[in-house]
Amino acid sequence: MELSKEWYHTELANSEYDMLHRSPTVEYSFYNAVKTGDMDSVIRNCKEDAFIDLKGTGVLSRNPLTNIKYHFVVTTAMITRYCIDGGLEPEQAYRLSDFYILRMDSCTTVRQVADLHHEMVKDFTGKMILQKKSSILSKPVMQCVDYIYTHIKERITITTLAEYTGLSESYLSRVFKQNLGISISDYIREKKIEKATHLLRYSDKPIVDIANYLSFSSQSHFIQIFENYTGLTPKKYRDKYYKSMW
């Protein structure tokens, strides 16, 4: 009863001050840009810092930091479901959502939340671009891509994937290269380095532990491969991106 009374008072006050929510069309358009892999539109939205323009979005907390955090959770939840609807594997989408919401929880400024939001939406958009490409991939190549994603911390070889798909190593290698324009071994290395960049940005794991976690033969081998792909050593990469965000 008390809550109902409070609601009526709030509704009356909002009506008097013409406090209206903006049309959801703009938000839907942005979610759809992520869903369809429209990276140009997403990057443009991030450069404009549209996420922290909260006019007409409603006040979810009187505290500005808590308010933007609540909006982050809402946006992440919506994007997750849009991407699942667009074909992203649900478990991958939910894990990505959980990951970014947990990272957001440790943010201490509105700027940090906004910067993490930009990373999150570009990450989802990138995965949707890959999803669109994968829709034209042959079944054995998709099996390999899925296997690599779920076993990224293990040592993965062409022999492993050939046994998994039931194909010969030579045939699988040829089909994979035809579909993705890259060899299986180079693709595995790319995905391991991509995972390493996330760990360097968002975790405190020592570099040697990251090398071991991703099954590199040694820390020096990991550093060499990482620098070849990113142009930076793992230490310089962490110094540049971890500290700048957190």
PDB file of N, CA and C in Angstrom, residues 180-222:
ATOM      1  N   LEU A 180      38.687 -19.896 -44.593  1.00  0.00           N
ATOM      2  CA  LEU A 180      39.053 -18.754 -43.754  1.00  0.00           C
ATOM      3  C   LEU A 180      40.251 -17.960 -44.257  1.00  0.00           C
ATOM      4  N   GLY A 181      40.918 -18.483 -45.284  1.00  0.00           N
ATOM      5  CA  GLY A 181      42.060 -17.750 -45.833  1.00  0.00           C
ATOM      6  C   GLY A 181      43.271 -17.738 -44.928  1.00  0.00           C
ATOM      7  N   ILE A 182      43.323 -18.664 -43.994  1.00  0.00           N
ATOM      8  CA  ILE A 182      44.417 -18.743 -43.032  1.00  0.00           C
ATOM      9  C   ILE A 182      44.627 -20.203 -42.661  1.00  0.00           C
ATOM     10  N   SER A 183      45.864 -20.570 -42.353  1.00  0.00           N
ATOM     11  CA  SER A 183      46.132 -21.961 -41.997  1.00  0.00           C
ATOM     12  C   SER A 183      45.596 -22.256 -40.595  1.00  0.00           C
ATOM     13  N   ILE A 184      45.402 -23.528 -40.314  1.00  0.00           N
ATOM     14  CA  ILE A 184      44.888 -23.928 -39.004  1.00  0.00           C
ATOM     15  C   ILE A 184      45.835 -23.480 -37.892  1.00  0.00           C
ATOM     16  N   SER A 185      47.133 -23.706 -38.080  1.00  0.00           N
ATOM     17  CA  SER A 185      48.093 -23.354 -37.032  1.00  0.00           C
ATOM     18  C   SER A 185      48.127 -21.846 -36.777  1.00  0.00           C
ATOM     19  N   ASP A 186      48.034 -21.045 -37.846  1.00  0.00           N
ATOM     20  CA  ASP A 186      48.023 -19.590 -37.671  1.00  0.00           C
ATOM     21  C   ASP A 186      46.736 -19.142 -36.977  1.00  0.00           C
ATOM     22  N   TYR A 187      45.619 -19.793 -37.303  1.00  0.00           N
ATOM     23  CA  TYR A 187      44.342 -19.451 -36.666  1.00  0.00           C
ATOM     24  C   TYR A 187      44.398 -19.747 -35.166  1.00  0.00           C
ATOM     25  N   ILE A 188      44.956 -20.902 -34.811  1.00  0.00           N
ATOM     26  CA  ILE A 188      45.068 -21.267 -33.393  1.00  0.00           C
ATOM     27  C   ILE A 188      45.926 -20.250 -32.653  1.00  0.00           C
ATOM     28  N   ARG A 189      47.050 -19.858 -33.260  1.00  0.00           N
ATOM     29  CA  ARG A 189      47.919 -18.871 -32.629  1.00  0.00           C
ATOM     30  C   ARG A 189      47.198 -17.538 -32.447  1.00  0.00           C
ATOM     31  N   GLU A 190      46.443 -17.120 -33.481  1.00  0.00           N
ATOM     32  CA  GLU A 190      45.694 -15.856 -33.393  1.00  0.00           C
ATOM     33  C   GLU A 190      44.713 -15.884 -32.224  1.00  0.00           C
ATOM     34  N   LYS A 191      43.989 -16.981 -32.079  1.00  0.00           N
ATOM     35  CA  LYS A 191      42.991 -17.087 -31.019  1.00  0.00           C
ATOM     36  C   LYS A 191      43.644 -17.138 -29.638  1.00  0.00           C
ATOM     37  N   LYS A 192      44.791 -17.780 -29.540  1.00  0.00           N
ATOM     38  CA  LYS A 192      45.505 -17.812 -28.265  1.00  0.00           C
ATOM     39  C   LYS A 192      46.011 -16.413 -27.889  1.00  0.00           C
ATOM     40  N   ILE A 193      46.521 -15.689 -28.872  1.00  0.00           N
ATOM     41  CA  ILE A 193      46.994 -14.324 -28.594  1.00  0.00           C
ATOM     42  C   ILE A 193      45.823 -13.410 -28.254  1.00  0.00           C
ATOM     43  N   GLU A 194      44.685 -13.607 -28.922  1.00  0.00           N
ATOM     44  CA  GLU A 194      43.487 -12.829 -28.591  1.00  0.00           C
ATOM     45  C   GLU A 194      43.075 -13.066 -27.145  1.00  0.00           C
ATOM     46  N   LYS A 195      43.115 -14.335 -26.720  1.00  0.00           N
ATOM     47  CA  LYS A 195      42.793 -14.673 -25.329  1.00  0.00           C
ATOM     48  C   LYS A 195      43.823 -14.057 -24.392  1.00  0.00           C
ATOM     49  N   ALA A 196      45.088 -14.071 -24.799  1.00  0.00           N
ATOM     50  CA  ALA A 196      46.149 -13.500 -23.972  1.00  0.00           C
ATOM     51  C   ALA A 196      45.954 -11.998 -23.776  1.00  0.00           C
ATOM     52  N   THR A 197      45.518 -11.299 -24.823  1.00  0.00           N
ATOM     53  CA  THR A 197      45.299  -9.849 -24.681  1.00  0.00           C
ATOM     54  C   THR A 197      44.207  -9.566 -23.652  1.00  0.00           C
ATOM     55  N   HIS A 198      43.172 -10.401 -23.630  1.00  0.00           N
ATOM     56  CA  HIS A 198      42.104 -10.226 -22.632  1.00  0.00           C
ATOM     57  C   HIS A 198      42.642 -10.448 -21.217  1.00  0.00           C
ATOM     58  N   LEU A 199      43.461 -11.471 -21.060  1.00  0.00           N
ATOM     59  CA  LEU A 199      44.021 -11.765 -19.738  1.00  0.00           C
ATOM     60  C   LEU A 199      44.970 -10.659 -19.277  1.00  0.00           C
ATOM     61  N   LEU A 200      45.724 -10.105 -20.207  1.00  0.00           N
ATOM     62  CA  LEU A 200      46.637  -9.015 -19.854  1.00  0.00           C
ATOM     63  C   LEU A 200      45.878  -7.740 -19.499  1.00  0.00           C
ATOM     64  N   ARG A 201      44.760  -7.509 -20.169  1.00  0.00           N
ATOM     65  CA  ARG A 201      43.960  -6.308 -19.903  1.00  0.00           C
ATOM     66  C   ARG A 201      43.155  -6.423 -18.609  1.00  0.00           C
ATOM     67  N   TYR A 202      42.566  -7.580 -18.400  1.00  0.00           N
ATOM     68  CA  TYR A 202      41.538  -7.686 -17.371  1.00  0.00           C
ATOM     69  C   TYR A 202      41.886  -8.596 -16.198  1.00  0.00           C
ATOM     70  N   SER A 203      43.121  -9.055 -16.127  1.00  0.00           N
ATOM     71  CA  SER A 203      43.501  -9.886 -14.987  1.00  0.00           C
ATOM     72  C   SER A 203      44.884  -9.487 -14.495  1.00  0.00           C
ATOM     73  N   ASP A 204      45.233  -9.975 -13.313  1.00  0.00           N
ATOM     74  CA  ASP A 204      46.551  -9.713 -12.732  1.00  0.00           C
ATOM     75  C   ASP A 204      47.475 -10.925 -12.874  1.00  0.00           C
ATOM     76  N   LYS A 205      47.080 -11.887 -13.690  1.00  0.00           N
ATOM     77  CA  LYS A 205      47.894 -13.095 -13.862  1.00  0.00           C
ATOM     78  C   LYS A 205      49.305 -12.725 -14.326  1.00  0.00           C
ATOM     79  N   PRO A 206      50.348 -13.272 -13.725  1.00  0.00           N
ATOM     80  CA  PRO A 206      51.713 -13.049 -14.215  1.00  0.00           C
ATOM     81  C   PRO A 206      51.849 -13.559 -15.648  1.00  0.00           C
ATOM     82  N   ILE A 207      52.759 -12.968 -16.394  1.00  0.00           N
ATOM     83  CA  ILE A 207      52.932 -13.330 -17.800  1.00  0.00           C
ATOM     84  C   ILE A 207      53.306 -14.796 -17.960  1.00  0.00           C
ATOM     85  N   VAL A 208      54.132 -15.299 -17.071  1.00  0.00           N
ATOM     86  CA  VAL A 208      54.522 -16.711 -17.161  1.00  0.00           C
ATOM     87  C   VAL A 208      53.315 -17.619 -16.950  1.00  0.00           C
ATOM     88  N   ASP A 209      52.384 -17.219 -16.077  1.00  0.00           N
ATOM     89  CA  ASP A 209      51.183 -18.017 -15.844  1.00  0.00           C
ATOM     90  C   ASP A 209      50.263 -18.003 -17.064  1.00  0.00           C
ATOM     91  N   ILE A 210      50.202 -16.866 -17.747  1.00  0.00           N
ATOM     92  CA  ILE A 210      49.383 -16.767 -18.959  1.00  0.00           C
ATOM     93  C   ILE A 210      49.967 -17.670 -20.037  1.00  0.00           C
ATOM     94  N   ALA A 211      51.293 -17.662 -20.160  1.00  0.00           N
ATOM     95  CA  ALA A 211      51.962 -18.522 -21.146  1.00  0.00           C
ATOM     96  C   ALA A 211      51.667 -19.991 -20.860  1.00  0.00           C
ATOM     97  N   ASN A 212      51.731 -20.380 -19.594  1.00  0.00           N
ATOM     98  CA  ASN A 212      51.444 -21.768 -19.214  1.00  0.00           C
ATOM     99  C   ASN A 212      49.969 -22.097 -19.407  1.00  0.00           C
ATOM    100  N   TYR A 213      49.094 -21.171 -19.033  1.00  0.00           N
ATOM    101  CA  TYR A 213      47.651 -21.380 -19.139  1.00  0.00           C
ATOM    102  C   TYR A 213      47.241 -21.661 -20.589  1.00  0.00           C
ATOM    103  N   LEU A 214      47.887 -20.961 -21.535  1.00  0.00           N
ATOM    104  CA  LEU A 214      47.542 -21.117 -22.948  1.00  0.00           C
ATOM    105  C   LEU A 214      48.421 -22.167 -23.654  1.00  0.00           C
ATOM    106  N   SER A 215      49.163 -22.925 -22.838  1.00  0.00           N
ATOM    107  CA  SER A 215      49.944 -24.074 -23.337  1.00  0.00           C
ATOM    108  C   SER A 215      51.012 -23.698 -24.350  1.00  0.00           C
ATOM    109  N   PHE A 216      51.655 -22.552 -24.154  1.00  0.00           N
ATOM    110  CA  PHE A 216      52.827 -22.243 -24.965  1.00  0.00           C
ATOM    111  C   PHE A 216      53.993 -23.070 -24.424  1.00  0.00           C
ATOM    112  N   SER A 217      54.939 -23.403 -25.285  1.00  0.00           N
ATOM    113  CA  SER A 217      56.039 -24.281 -24.873  1.00  0.00           C
ATOM    114  C   SER A 217      56.932 -23.627 -23.826  1.00  0.00           C
ATOM    115  N   SER A 218      57.000 -22.294 -23.832  1.00  0.00           N
ATOM    116  CA  SER A 218      57.808 -21.573 -22.841  1.00  0.00           C
ATOM    117  C   SER A 218      57.361 -20.120 -22.792  1.00  0.00           C
ATOM    118  N   GLN A 219      57.788 -19.411 -21.765  1.00  0.00           N
ATOM    119  CA  GLN A 219      57.447 -17.988 -21.657  1.00  0.00           C
ATOM    120  C   GLN A 219      58.093 -17.201 -22.798  1.00  0.00           C
ATOM    121  N   SER A 220      59.333 -17.546 -23.142  1.00  0.00           N
ATOM    122  CA  SER A 220      60.018 -16.821 -24.216  1.00  0.00           C
ATOM    123  C   SER A 220      59.324 -17.032 -25.561  1.00  0.00           C
ATOM    124  N   HIS A 221      58.809 -18.247 -25.794  1.00  0.00           N
ATOM    125  CA  HIS A 221      58.073 -18.523 -27.035  1.00  0.00           C
ATOM    126  C   HIS A 221      56.787 -17.711 -27.075  1.00  0.00           C
ATOM    127  N   PHE A 222      56.105 -17.637 -25.948  1.00  0.00           N
ATOM    128  CA  PHE A 222      54.878 -16.835 -25.860  1.00  0.00           C
ATOM    129  C   PHE A 222      55.174 -15.372 -26.164  1.00  0.00           C
TER     130      PHE A 222
END
